[in-house]
Amino acid sequence: MFCRTCDQLVCPECITASHKKHDLDSIDTVCNEKREKLKEIESKFSEKFTLCEIEDSKVKDFKTKYEQFSAESAQKINQQEQLIKDEVNKYAKDFREQQESEKQRITKSITEKEKHTEEVKKTLLKKQSNIKEVLESNQAAQVFSAFQEFSEKEIPDSSIKTFPEETKDFIPTKGSLMTVKNLFGSLQKTKLPKGLPQVQLDVIKSYTTDVKMVERILIQDDKTAWISNDLMPTLRKIQIDDTITTVQNIPVNIYDMSVTENNDILLSLNNSTDVSLLTKKTGEITHFLSVSPLVSGGIHVTKHNDIILGVIKGGTDKSCRKVIIFGMNGKQKQSYEYDKHKNRLFTLPARITSNINNDILVIDRTSNTNGRVVVLDREGEVKWTYQGHPQGSVGNDTFNPYDIVTTSVGLVIVTDFFNHALHVLSGEGDLLTYKVMKDQGITYPVSLDIDYKGQLWVGCHNGCIRNAYAELHVVKMSF
């Protein structure tokens, strides 16, 4: 047997000798208990390993992004250097051309001055020689004639052609070369690119149902799940093997459902003020709480066993649209309707979940074909919103989310109905993966759930194809 008091295995002799009044139990009972605890420990190791894979993926993504960032930064420096070189060369060339033009102007002036001076010198020498000849001739007539000729004429002057008084000179800019910083640019602090894990989504198993749409799916264990469809007011329990087999039909029209800590199921009823409880052991549905006069919407049970319920005002008046937190005793703890600026937080809180930080994640249906993700902390502050991948729409089909789940490591997965896609976000709202799943057989994804193996289940719509049934897919997520 096993002695719980001493925490050890004991044989019959030991029991008699040392463990008479101790807490004894069968080996099988204690072994099964320890198996379950080991499974929990193994699950924690698995989660830690997944986190390590995510961190490894982040490192690789960061390395790739930083190498690209660094290369682009170096390229900008080189481009700026070449741009300034080209501009400086262009500027210097213009100065050289101006300086050469000025040189030609001054050189021409000098040449003209030289030519003029030479001509004056020749004239002066010739006239001087003529006068000498007259003086040496001792002929009075020549003297009178020469005097009359030269005395009435002005003697040529070489200074008639003056030198230019001004020209152009290059004056370098005064001051330190530090002024180049203002011209060239500078290295400044900036945020590094985020290292984000790359998530791979692969369909590993597909099932065909006998309904037109799997509007809601809840995986209870490795062989059992619950599905619903508001077009057919029935909650259906299915057995999962190589095919799907319906094992129970419960006549109830539900809007949403969520499993509690003890594996019972809370049901938000369609167009109703009530929330009901499906007890696993008995299979009975009983009244749990009422939000009258409000109508219940999306429902979620957190890991802390709080109930988060989306509600709206019934009828045509949509003046009240909020999220309420209840305890398992049905008493209200908190509600969120407006942000700190008194703006409404939601249009229609259709699906709700929580994450490892205990934040509240809501699919807010803004119209019949559009929606967004709104994430609140427990103080009711909006941490982030997500309105779809900007390049993700097909044609005129915008982001049309129907369901949302979070993984054990904090990733967020959202369906995108018309685009046949899944969006995987980080806990901070960064888009990690936008994956159109149509080529893997997933069309019109509606509902999501994650099983104990960490596999993603995706329930679909049949696309309004006659005689076609909706499919249910199992997706492996890897990093």
CSV table of C-alpha atoms in Angstrom, one decimal:
chain,number,residue,atom,x,y,z
A,1,MET,CA,0.0,0.0,0.0
A,2,PHE,CA,1.0,3.6,0.1
A,3,CYS,CA,1.4,5.5,3.4
A,4,ARG,CA,0.2,9.1,2.9
A,5,THR,CA,1.6,10.1,6.3
A,6,CYS,CA,5.1,9.0,5.4
A,7,ASP,CA,4.7,9.6,1.7
A,8,GLN,CA,6.1,6.2,0.7
A,9,LEU,CA,5.3,2.7,-0.4
A,10,VAL,CA,4.9,0.2,2.4
A,11,CYS,CA,4.8,-3.6,2.5
A,12,PRO,CA,2.6,-5.7,4.9
A,13,GLU,CA,5.4,-6.1,7.4
A,14,CYS,CA,6.1,-2.4,7.5
A,15,ILE,CA,2.4,-1.6,7.9
A,16,THR,CA,2.3,-3.8,11.0
A,17,ALA,CA,5.6,-2.6,12.4
A,18,SER,CA,5.6,1.2,11.7
A,19,HIS,CA,2.4,2.4,10.0
A,20,LYS,CA,-0.5,1.0,12.1
A,21,LYS,CA,-2.3,4.3,12.6
A,22,HIS,CA,-1.1,6.1,9.5
A,23,ASP,CA,-3.2,7.3,6.5
A,24,LEU,CA,-2.9,4.3,4.1
A,25,ASP,CA,-4.4,4.0,0.7
A,26,SER,CA,-4.2,1.6,-2.3
A,27,ILE,CA,-1.2,2.0,-4.6
A,28,ASP,CA,-3.5,2.3,-7.6
A,29,THR,CA,-5.5,5.2,-6.1
A,30,VAL,CA,-2.3,7.2,-5.1
A,31,CYS,CA,-0.6,6.3,-8.4
A,32,ASN,CA,-3.5,7.7,-10.4
A,33,GLU,CA,-3.5,10.9,-8.3
A,34,LYS,CA,0.2,11.3,-8.9
A,35,ARG,CA,-0.3,10.5,-12.7
A,36,GLU,CA,-2.8,13.4,-12.9
A,37,LYS,CA,-0.3,15.7,-11.1
A,38,LEU,CA,2.5,14.6,-13.4
A,39,LYS,CA,0.2,15.4,-16.3
A,40,GLU,CA,-0.3,18.9,-15.0
A,41,ILE,CA,3.5,19.3,-14.5
A,42,GLU,CA,4.1,17.9,-18.0
A,43,SER,CA,1.6,20.4,-19.3
A,44,LYS,CA,3.4,23.2,-17.6
A,45,PHE,CA,6.7,22.0,-19.1
A,46,SER,CA,5.0,21.9,-22.5
A,47,GLU,CA,3.7,25.5,-22.0
A,48,LYS,CA,7.3,26.6,-21.0
A,49,PHE,CA,8.7,24.9,-24.1
A,50,THR,CA,6.1,26.6,-26.3
A,51,LEU,CA,7.1,29.9,-24.7
A,52,CYS,CA,10.8,29.1,-25.5
A,53,GLU,CA,9.8,28.3,-29.1
A,54,ILE,CA,8.0,31.6,-29.3
A,55,GLU,CA,11.0,33.4,-27.9
A,56,ASP,CA,13.3,31.6,-30.3
A,57,SER,CA,11.0,32.7,-33.1
A,58,LYS,CA,11.0,36.3,-31.8
A,59,VAL,CA,14.9,36.3,-31.8
A,60,LYS,CA,15.0,35.0,-35.4
A,61,ASP,CA,12.4,37.6,-36.4
A,62,PHE,CA,14.2,40.4,-34.5
A,63,LYS,CA,17.6,39.4,-36.1
A,64,THR,CA,16.1,39.4,-39.6
A,65,LYS,CA,14.3,42.8,-39.0
A,66,TYR,CA,17.4,44.3,-37.4
A,67,GLU,CA,19.7,43.2,-40.2
A,68,GLN,CA,17.3,44.8,-42.6
A,69,PHE,CA,17.0,47.9,-40.4
A,70,SER,CA,20.8,48.2,-40.1
A,71,ALA,CA,21.3,47.7,-43.9
A,72,GLU,CA,18.6,50.4,-44.7
A,73,SER,CA,20.2,52.8,-42.2
A,74,ALA,CA,23.7,52.3,-43.8
A,75,GLN,CA,22.1,52.7,-47.2
A,76,LYS,CA,20.5,56.0,-46.1
A,77,ILE,CA,24.0,57.3,-45.0
A,78,ASN,CA,25.5,56.3,-48.3
A,79,GLN,CA,22.7,57.9,-50.3
A,80,GLN,CA,23.0,61.1,-48.2
A,81,GLU,CA,26.8,61.1,-48.7
A,82,GLN,CA,26.4,60.7,-52.5
A,83,LEU,CA,23.6,63.3,-52.6
A,84,ILE,CA,25.8,65.8,-50.8
A,85,LYS,CA,28.8,64.9,-53.0
A,86,ASP,CA,26.7,65.4,-56.1
A,87,GLU,CA,25.4,68.7,-54.9
A,88,VAL,CA,28.8,69.9,-53.7
A,89,ASN,CA,30.3,68.8,-57.1
A,90,LYS,CA,27.5,70.6,-58.9
A,91,TYR,CA,28.0,73.7,-56.7
A,92,ALA,CA,31.8,73.6,-57.2
A,93,LYS,CA,31.4,73.2,-60.9
A,94,ASP,CA,29.2,76.2,-61.1
A,95,PHE,CA,31.8,78.2,-59.1
A,96,ARG,CA,34.6,77.0,-61.4
A,97,GLU,CA,32.6,78.0,-64.5
A,98,GLN,CA,31.9,81.5,-63.0
A,99,GLN,CA,35.6,81.8,-62.0
A,100,GLU,CA,36.7,80.7,-65.5
A,101,SER,CA,34.3,83.2,-67.1
A,102,GLU,CA,35.7,86.0,-64.8
A,103,LYS,CA,39.3,84.9,-65.7
A,104,GLN,CA,38.5,85.2,-69.4
A,105,ARG,CA,37.0,88.6,-68.9
A,106,ILE,CA,40.1,89.9,-67.1
A,107,THR,CA,42.5,88.1,-69.5
A,108,LYS,CA,40.7,89.8,-72.4
A,109,SER,CA,41.0,93.2,-70.7
A,110,ILE,CA,44.8,92.6,-70.2
A,111,THR,CA,45.3,91.5,-73.8
A,112,GLU,CA,43.5,94.6,-75.0
A,113,LYS,CA,45.6,96.8,-72.7
A,114,GLU,CA,48.8,95.1,-74.0
A,115,LYS,CA,47.8,95.6,-77.6
A,116,HIS,CA,46.8,99.2,-77.0
A,117,THR,CA,50.0,99.9,-75.2
A,118,GLU,CA,52.1,98.4,-78.0
A,119,GLU,CA,50.3,100.4,-80.6
A,120,VAL,CA,50.8,103.6,-78.7
A,121,LYS,CA,54.5,102.8,-78.3
A,122,LYS,CA,54.9,102.2,-82.0
A,123,THR,CA,53.1,105.5,-82.8
A,124,LEU,CA,55.2,107.4,-80.3
A,125,LEU,CA,58.5,105.9,-81.6
A,126,LYS,CA,57.5,106.7,-85.2
A,127,LYS,CA,56.6,110.3,-84.4
A,128,GLN,CA,59.7,110.7,-82.3
A,129,SER,CA,61.8,109.4,-85.2
A,130,ASN,CA,60.1,111.9,-87.6
A,131,ILE,CA,60.8,114.8,-85.3
A,132,LYS,CA,64.5,113.7,-85.0
A,133,GLU,CA,64.9,113.6,-88.8
A,134,VAL,CA,63.4,117.1,-89.1
A,135,LEU,CA,65.8,118.4,-86.4
A,136,GLU,CA,68.8,116.8,-88.0
A,137,SER,CA,67.9,118.2,-91.5
A,138,ASN,CA,68.5,121.9,-90.7
A,139,GLN,CA,65.7,122.6,-93.2
A,140,ALA,CA,63.5,125.5,-92.0
A,141,ALA,CA,60.6,124.5,-94.1
A,142,GLN,CA,60.5,121.1,-92.6
A,143,VAL,CA,60.8,122.5,-89.1
A,144,PHE,CA,57.8,124.8,-89.6
A,145,SER,CA,55.7,122.0,-91.2
A,146,ALA,CA,56.6,119.5,-88.5
A,147,PHE,CA,55.8,122.0,-85.7
A,148,GLN,CA,52.5,122.8,-87.2
A,149,GLU,CA,51.7,119.0,-87.5
A,150,PHE,CA,52.8,117.8,-84.1
A,151,SER,CA,51.9,120.8,-82.0
A,152,GLU,CA,48.2,120.7,-83.0
A,153,LYS,CA,47.8,116.9,-82.4
A,154,GLU,CA,47.5,115.3,-79.0
A,155,ILE,CA,50.3,112.9,-78.1
A,156,PRO,CA,48.8,109.3,-77.7
A,157,ASP,CA,48.4,108.1,-74.1
A,158,SER,CA,48.7,104.4,-73.1
A,159,SER,CA,46.4,104.9,-70.1
A,160,ILE,CA,43.2,105.3,-72.1
A,161,LYS,CA,42.4,101.5,-71.7
A,162,THR,CA,42.1,101.2,-67.9
A,163,PHE,CA,42.4,98.0,-65.8
A,164,PRO,CA,39.2,96.4,-64.3
A,165,GLU,CA,38.8,97.4,-60.8
A,166,GLU,CA,36.7,94.4,-59.5
A,167,THR,CA,36.6,90.7,-60.0
A,168,LYS,CA,35.3,87.6,-58.1
A,169,ASP,CA,37.0,85.5,-55.5
A,170,PHE,CA,36.0,82.3,-53.7
A,171,ILE,CA,35.5,82.8,-49.9
A,172,PRO,CA,35.2,79.5,-48.0
A,173,THR,CA,32.4,79.4,-45.4
A,174,LYS,CA,33.9,80.3,-42.0
A,175,GLY,CA,33.3,78.2,-39.0
A,176,SER,CA,33.9,74.6,-37.8
A,177,LEU,CA,33.2,71.6,-40.0
A,178,MET,CA,30.6,70.7,-37.3
A,179,THR,CA,28.2,72.7,-39.4
A,180,VAL,CA,28.3,69.7,-41.7
A,181,LYS,CA,26.1,67.9,-39.1
A,182,ASN,CA,23.2,70.3,-39.9
A,183,LEU,CA,23.7,69.6,-43.6
A,184,PHE,CA,24.4,65.9,-43.6
A,185,GLY,CA,22.1,64.6,-40.7
A,186,SER,CA,22.8,62.8,-37.5
A,187,LEU,CA,22.3,59.5,-35.7
A,188,GLN,CA,19.5,59.7,-33.3
A,189,LYS,CA,17.8,57.3,-30.9
A,190,THR,CA,14.9,55.4,-32.4
A,191,LYS,CA,12.8,52.4,-31.4
A,192,LEU,CA,14.1,49.0,-32.6
A,193,PRO,CA,11.8,46.8,-34.7
A,194,LYS,CA,9.8,44.4,-32.6
A,195,GLY,CA,10.8,40.7,-32.7
A,196,LEU,CA,7.5,39.0,-33.3
A,197,PRO,CA,7.0,35.2,-33.4
A,198,GLN,CA,6.0,33.7,-36.7
A,199,VAL,CA,3.0,31.4,-36.3
A,200,GLN,CA,2.3,28.5,-38.7
A,201,LEU,CA,-1.2,27.2,-39.1
A,202,ASP,CA,-1.8,23.8,-40.7
A,203,VAL,CA,-5.0,21.8,-41.0
A,204,ILE,CA,-4.3,18.3,-39.7
A,205,LYS,CA,-7.9,16.9,-39.6
A,206,SER,CA,-11.3,17.8,-41.1
A,207,TYR,CA,-14.8,16.6,-40.3
A,208,THR,CA,-18.1,17.1,-42.1
A,209,THR,CA,-21.0,17.8,-39.9
A,210,ASP,CA,-24.7,17.4,-40.7
A,211,VAL,CA,-25.5,21.1,-40.0
A,212,LYS,CA,-25.3,24.2,-42.2
A,213,MET,CA,-23.2,26.2,-39.7
A,214,VAL,CA,-21.1,25.4,-36.6
A,215,GLU,CA,-21.9,28.7,-34.9
A,216,ARG,CA,-20.4,27.8,-31.6
A,217,ILE,CA,-18.1,24.9,-30.6
A,218,LEU,CA,-16.9,23.9,-27.1
A,219,ILE,CA,-14.3,21.0,-26.9
A,220,GLN,CA,-15.0,19.2,-23.6
A,221,ASP,CA,-12.3,16.4,-23.9
A,222,ASP,CA,-10.4,14.5,-26.5
A,223,LYS,CA,-13.5,12.7,-27.7
A,224,THR,CA,-16.4,15.0,-26.8
A,225,ALA,CA,-17.6,18.4,-28.0
A,226,TRP,CA,-20.7,20.6,-28.0
A,227,ILE,CA,-21.8,22.5,-31.1
A,228,SER,CA,-24.7,24.8,-31.7
A,229,ASN,CA,-26.4,26.7,-34.5
A,230,ASP,CA,-29.1,29.4,-33.9
A,231,LEU,CA,-30.8,28.4,-37.2
A,232,MET,CA,-31.6,25.1,-35.5
A,233,PRO,CA,-32.4,25.7,-31.9
A,234,THR,CA,-30.5,22.6,-30.6
A,235,LEU,CA,-27.4,22.2,-28.5
A,236,ARG,CA,-25.7,19.1,-29.9
A,237,LYS,CA,-23.2,16.8,-28.1
A,238,ILE,CA,-21.0,15.0,-30.5
A,239,GLN,CA,-18.6,12.1,-30.3
A,240,ILE,CA,-15.3,12.7,-32.1
A,241,ASP,CA,-13.4,9.8,-33.7
A,242,ASP,CA,-12.6,9.2,-37.4
A,243,THR,CA,-16.0,10.8,-38.0
A,244,ILE,CA,-18.5,12.8,-36.0
A,245,THR,CA,-21.4,11.2,-34.3
A,246,THR,CA,-24.3,13.0,-32.5
A,247,VAL,CA,-24.9,11.4,-29.1
A,248,GLN,CA,-27.3,14.0,-27.6
A,249,ASN,CA,-29.6,16.7,-28.7
A,250,ILE,CA,-30.8,19.3,-26.2
A,251,PRO,CA,-33.7,21.5,-27.4
A,252,VAL,CA,-32.3,24.9,-26.4
A,253,ASN,CA,-31.5,28.0,-28.6
A,254,ILE,CA,-28.2,29.4,-27.4
A,255,TYR,CA,-26.3,32.4,-28.4
A,256,ASP,CA,-23.0,31.5,-26.7
A,257,MET,CA,-21.6,29.1,-24.2
A,258,SER,CA,-18.6,28.7,-21.9
A,259,VAL,CA,-17.3,25.9,-19.6
A,260,THR,CA,-16.9,26.4,-15.9
A,261,GLU,CA,-14.2,25.2,-13.6
A,262,ASN,CA,-16.0,22.0,-12.8
A,263,ASN,CA,-16.9,21.3,-16.5
A,264,ASP,CA,-20.5,22.4,-16.3
A,265,ILE,CA,-21.5,24.7,-19.2
A,266,LEU,CA,-23.0,28.2,-18.9
A,267,LEU,CA,-25.4,29.1,-21.7
A,268,SER,CA,-26.3,32.5,-22.9
A,269,LEU,CA,-29.7,32.1,-24.5
A,270,ASN,CA,-30.6,33.6,-27.9
A,271,ASN,CA,-32.7,36.8,-27.6
A,272,SER,CA,-33.2,36.1,-23.9
A,273,THR,CA,-32.6,37.9,-20.6
A,274,ASP,CA,-31.5,34.6,-19.1
A,275,VAL,CA,-28.3,32.7,-18.6
A,276,SER,CA,-28.7,28.9,-17.9
A,277,LEU,CA,-26.5,26.2,-16.5
A,278,LEU,CA,-26.0,22.8,-18.1
A,279,THR,CA,-24.9,20.4,-15.4
A,280,LYS,CA,-22.4,17.8,-16.8
A,281,LYS,CA,-23.4,15.0,-14.4
A,282,THR,CA,-27.1,15.1,-14.8
A,283,GLY,CA,-27.4,16.8,-18.2
A,284,GLU,CA,-30.1,19.1,-16.8
A,285,ILE,CA,-30.4,22.7,-17.7
A,286,THR,CA,-31.4,25.1,-14.9
A,287,HIS,CA,-31.8,28.8,-14.6
A,288,PHE,CA,-28.6,30.5,-13.4
A,289,LEU,CA,-29.1,34.3,-13.6
A,290,SER,CA,-31.1,37.0,-15.3
A,291,VAL,CA,-30.0,40.3,-16.7
A,292,SER,CA,-33.6,41.6,-17.4
A,293,PRO,CA,-34.5,43.9,-19.0
A,294,LEU,CA,-31.2,43.4,-20.9
A,295,VAL,CA,-30.5,40.7,-23.4
A,296,SER,CA,-27.5,38.4,-22.9
A,297,GLY,CA,-24.8,38.1,-25.6
A,298,GLY,CA,-21.3,36.7,-25.6
A,299,ILE,CA,-20.3,34.8,-22.4
A,300,HIS,CA,-17.0,33.6,-21.0
A,301,VAL,CA,-15.7,32.0,-17.8
A,302,THR,CA,-12.2,33.1,-16.8
A,303,LYS,CA,-9.5,30.9,-15.2
A,304,HIS,CA,-10.4,32.7,-12.0
A,305,ASN,CA,-14.0,31.5,-12.4
A,306,ASP,CA,-15.5,34.9,-13.1
A,307,ILE,CA,-18.3,35.1,-15.6
A,308,ILE,CA,-18.0,37.9,-18.2
A,309,LEU,CA,-21.2,38.6,-20.1
A,310,GLY,CA,-22.0,40.9,-22.9
A,311,VAL,CA,-25.4,42.5,-22.8
A,312,ILE,CA,-27.6,44.9,-24.8
A,313,LYS,CA,-30.9,46.6,-24.4
A,314,GLY,CA,-33.6,44.5,-25.9
A,315,GLY,CA,-36.0,45.5,-28.8
A,316,THR,CA,-35.2,48.4,-31.1
A,317,ASP,CA,-33.5,50.5,-28.4
A,318,LYS,CA,-29.8,49.8,-28.4
A,319,SER,CA,-29.1,52.5,-25.8
A,320,CYS,CA,-27.3,50.0,-23.4
A,321,ARG,CA,-24.4,47.9,-24.7
A,322,LYS,CA,-21.9,46.8,-22.1
A,323,VAL,CA,-19.9,44.0,-20.5
A,324,ILE,CA,-20.7,42.8,-17.0
A,325,ILE,CA,-18.6,40.6,-14.6
A,326,PHE,CA,-20.4,38.2,-12.3
A,327,GLY,CA,-19.2,35.8,-9.6
A,328,MET,CA,-20.2,32.2,-9.6
A,329,ASN,CA,-22.8,33.2,-7.1
A,330,GLY,CA,-24.5,35.2,-9.8
A,331,LYS,CA,-23.7,38.6,-8.1
A,332,GLN,CA,-22.5,41.4,-10.3
A,333,LYS,CA,-18.9,42.6,-9.6
A,334,GLN,CA,-18.2,45.1,-12.3
A,335,SER,CA,-19.5,46.5,-15.6
A,336,TYR,CA,-18.0,48.4,-18.5
A,337,GLU,CA,-20.0,50.6,-20.8
A,338,TYR,CA,-18.0,53.8,-21.4
A,339,ASP,CA,-14.4,54.7,-21.7
A,340,LYS,CA,-12.7,57.6,-19.7
A,341,HIS,CA,-13.9,60.1,-22.3
A,342,LYS,CA,-17.5,59.0,-21.9
A,343,ASN,CA,-17.6,57.3,-25.3
A,344,ARG,CA,-19.3,54.0,-25.7
A,345,LEU,CA,-17.0,51.0,-25.6
A,346,PHE,CA,-19.1,48.6,-27.7
A,347,THR,CA,-21.8,48.3,-30.4
A,348,LEU,CA,-22.6,44.6,-29.9
A,349,PRO,CA,-20.3,42.6,-27.6
A,350,ALA,CA,-20.8,39.3,-29.5
A,351,ARG,CA,-17.9,37.1,-28.3
A,352,ILE,CA,-15.7,37.4,-25.2
A,353,THR,CA,-12.6,35.8,-23.8
A,354,SER,CA,-9.7,36.6,-21.4
A,355,ASN,CA,-6.0,36.1,-21.6
A,356,ILE,CA,-3.1,35.3,-19.3
A,357,ASN,CA,-3.0,38.9,-18.0
A,358,ASN,CA,-6.7,38.7,-17.1
A,359,ASP,CA,-7.6,41.3,-19.7
A,360,ILE,CA,-11.0,41.2,-21.4
A,361,LEU,CA,-11.0,40.6,-25.1
A,362,VAL,CA,-14.3,41.4,-27.0
A,363,ILE,CA,-15.5,40.8,-30.5
A,364,ASP,CA,-17.5,44.0,-31.0
A,365,ARG,CA,-19.8,43.7,-34.0
A,366,THR,CA,-20.1,47.2,-35.4
A,367,SER,CA,-22.5,46.1,-38.2
A,368,ASN,CA,-23.7,42.9,-39.9
A,369,THR,CA,-20.5,42.6,-41.9
A,370,ASN,CA,-17.9,44.6,-39.9
A,371,GLY,CA,-16.4,44.2,-36.5
A,372,ARG,CA,-13.3,44.8,-34.4
A,373,VAL,CA,-11.4,43.5,-31.4
A,374,VAL,CA,-11.5,45.6,-28.2
A,375,VAL,CA,-9.2,44.8,-25.3
A,376,LEU,CA,-9.8,46.2,-21.8
A,377,ASP,CA,-7.9,45.8,-18.6
A,378,ARG,CA,-9.8,45.2,-15.4
A,379,GLU,CA,-10.0,48.9,-14.7
A,380,GLY,CA,-12.0,49.3,-17.9
A,381,GLU,CA,-9.3,51.1,-19.8
A,382,VAL,CA,-8.9,50.3,-23.5
A,383,LYS,CA,-5.5,48.7,-23.9
A,384,TRP,CA,-5.7,48.3,-27.7
A,385,THR,CA,-8.1,47.7,-30.5
A,386,TYR,CA,-7.7,45.7,-33.8
A,387,GLN,CA,-9.7,46.4,-36.9
A,388,GLY,CA,-8.1,43.9,-39.3
A,389,HIS,CA,-5.2,43.6,-41.6
A,390,PRO,CA,-5.1,46.7,-44.0
A,391,GLN,CA,-4.1,44.5,-46.9
A,392,GLY,CA,-6.1,41.5,-45.9
A,393,SER,CA,-9.5,42.2,-47.4
A,394,VAL,CA,-10.6,40.4,-50.5
A,395,GLY,CA,-12.4,42.8,-52.9
A,396,ASN,CA,-14.8,44.8,-50.8
A,397,ASP,CA,-14.9,42.4,-47.9
A,398,THR,CA,-13.7,44.1,-44.8
A,399,PHE,CA,-12.7,42.6,-41.4
A,400,ASN,CA,-15.6,40.5,-40.3
A,401,PRO,CA,-14.7,38.7,-37.0
A,402,TYR,CA,-17.0,36.1,-35.5
A,403,ASP,CA,-15.1,34.4,-32.7
A,404,ILE,CA,-11.9,34.9,-30.6
A,405,VAL,CA,-9.7,32.6,-28.4
A,406,THR,CA,-6.4,33.1,-26.6
A,407,THR,CA,-3.7,30.5,-26.2
A,408,SER,CA,-1.9,29.4,-23.0
A,409,VAL,CA,1.0,31.7,-23.9
A,410,GLY,CA,-1.1,34.7,-24.6
A,411,LEU,CA,-1.5,34.7,-28.4
A,412,VAL,CA,-4.9,35.9,-29.7
A,413,ILE,CA,-6.7,34.2,-32.7
A,414,VAL,CA,-9.6,35.7,-34.5
A,415,THR,CA,-11.8,34.4,-37.3
A,416,ASP,CA,-12.4,36.5,-40.4
A,417,PHE,CA,-15.6,35.2,-42.1
A,418,PHE,CA,-15.7,36.7,-45.6
A,419,ASN,CA,-12.0,36.6,-46.1
A,420,HIS,CA,-11.7,32.9,-45.1
A,421,ALA,CA,-8.9,33.9,-42.8
A,422,LEU,CA,-7.4,33.6,-39.4
A,423,HIS,CA,-5.6,36.5,-37.7
A,424,VAL,CA,-3.0,35.7,-35.0
A,425,LEU,CA,-2.1,38.6,-32.8
A,426,SER,CA,0.3,39.1,-30.0
A,427,GLY,CA,-0.9,40.0,-26.5
A,428,GLU,CA,-0.1,43.6,-27.3
A,429,GLY,CA,-2.3,43.6,-30.5
A,430,ASP,CA,0.5,43.2,-33.0
A,431,LEU,CA,-0.4,41.2,-36.1
A,432,LEU,CA,1.8,38.1,-36.2
A,433,THR,CA,0.1,36.1,-38.9
A,434,TYR,CA,-2.7,36.8,-41.4
A,435,LYS,CA,-3.5,33.5,-43.0
A,436,VAL,CA,-6.1,32.9,-45.7
A,437,MET,CA,-7.1,29.3,-45.0
A,438,LYS,CA,-9.2,28.6,-48.1
A,439,ASP,CA,-6.4,26.6,-49.8
A,440,GLN,CA,-6.5,24.3,-46.7
A,441,GLY,CA,-10.3,23.8,-46.9
A,442,ILE,CA,-11.4,26.3,-44.3
A,443,THR,CA,-14.0,28.6,-45.7
A,444,TYR,CA,-16.3,31.0,-43.9
A,445,PRO,CA,-14.8,30.4,-40.4
A,446,VAL,CA,-17.3,31.1,-37.6
A,447,SER,CA,-16.3,29.5,-34.3
A,448,LEU,CA,-13.1,28.7,-32.4
A,449,ASP,CA,-11.9,26.6,-29.5
A,450,ILE,CA,-8.6,25.2,-28.2
A,451,ASP,CA,-8.3,21.7,-26.9
A,452,TYR,CA,-6.1,20.4,-24.1
A,453,LYS,CA,-3.4,19.5,-26.7
A,454,GLY,CA,-3.2,23.1,-27.8
A,455,GLN,CA,-4.9,22.4,-31.1
A,456,LEU,CA,-7.2,24.9,-32.6
A,457,TRP,CA,-10.7,23.8,-33.7
A,458,VAL,CA,-12.4,25.9,-36.4
A,459,GLY,CA,-16.2,25.6,-37.1
A,460,CYS,CA,-17.4,26.8,-40.4
A,461,HIS,CA,-20.4,27.9,-42.4
A,462,ASN,CA,-21.5,26.0,-45.6
A,463,GLY,CA,-21.4,29.2,-47.7
A,464,CYS,CA,-25.1,28.9,-48.4
A,465,ILE,CA,-24.3,26.1,-50.9
A,466,ARG,CA,-27.3,23.9,-51.5
A,467,ASN,CA,-27.0,20.3,-50.0
A,468,ALA,CA,-23.6,21.2,-48.5
A,469,TYR,CA,-22.8,20.9,-44.8
A,470,ALA,CA,-20.5,22.8,-42.6
A,471,GLU,CA,-17.1,21.5,-41.8
A,472,LEU,CA,-15.1,21.3,-38.6
A,473,HIS,CA,-11.3,21.5,-38.8
A,474,VAL,CA,-8.4,20.8,-36.4
A,475,VAL,CA,-5.5,23.2,-36.9
A,476,LYS,CA,-2.0,22.7,-35.6
A,477,MET,CA,-0.2,25.9,-34.5
A,478,SER,CA,3.6,25.9,-34.6
A,479,PHE,CA,6.2,28.6,-34.2
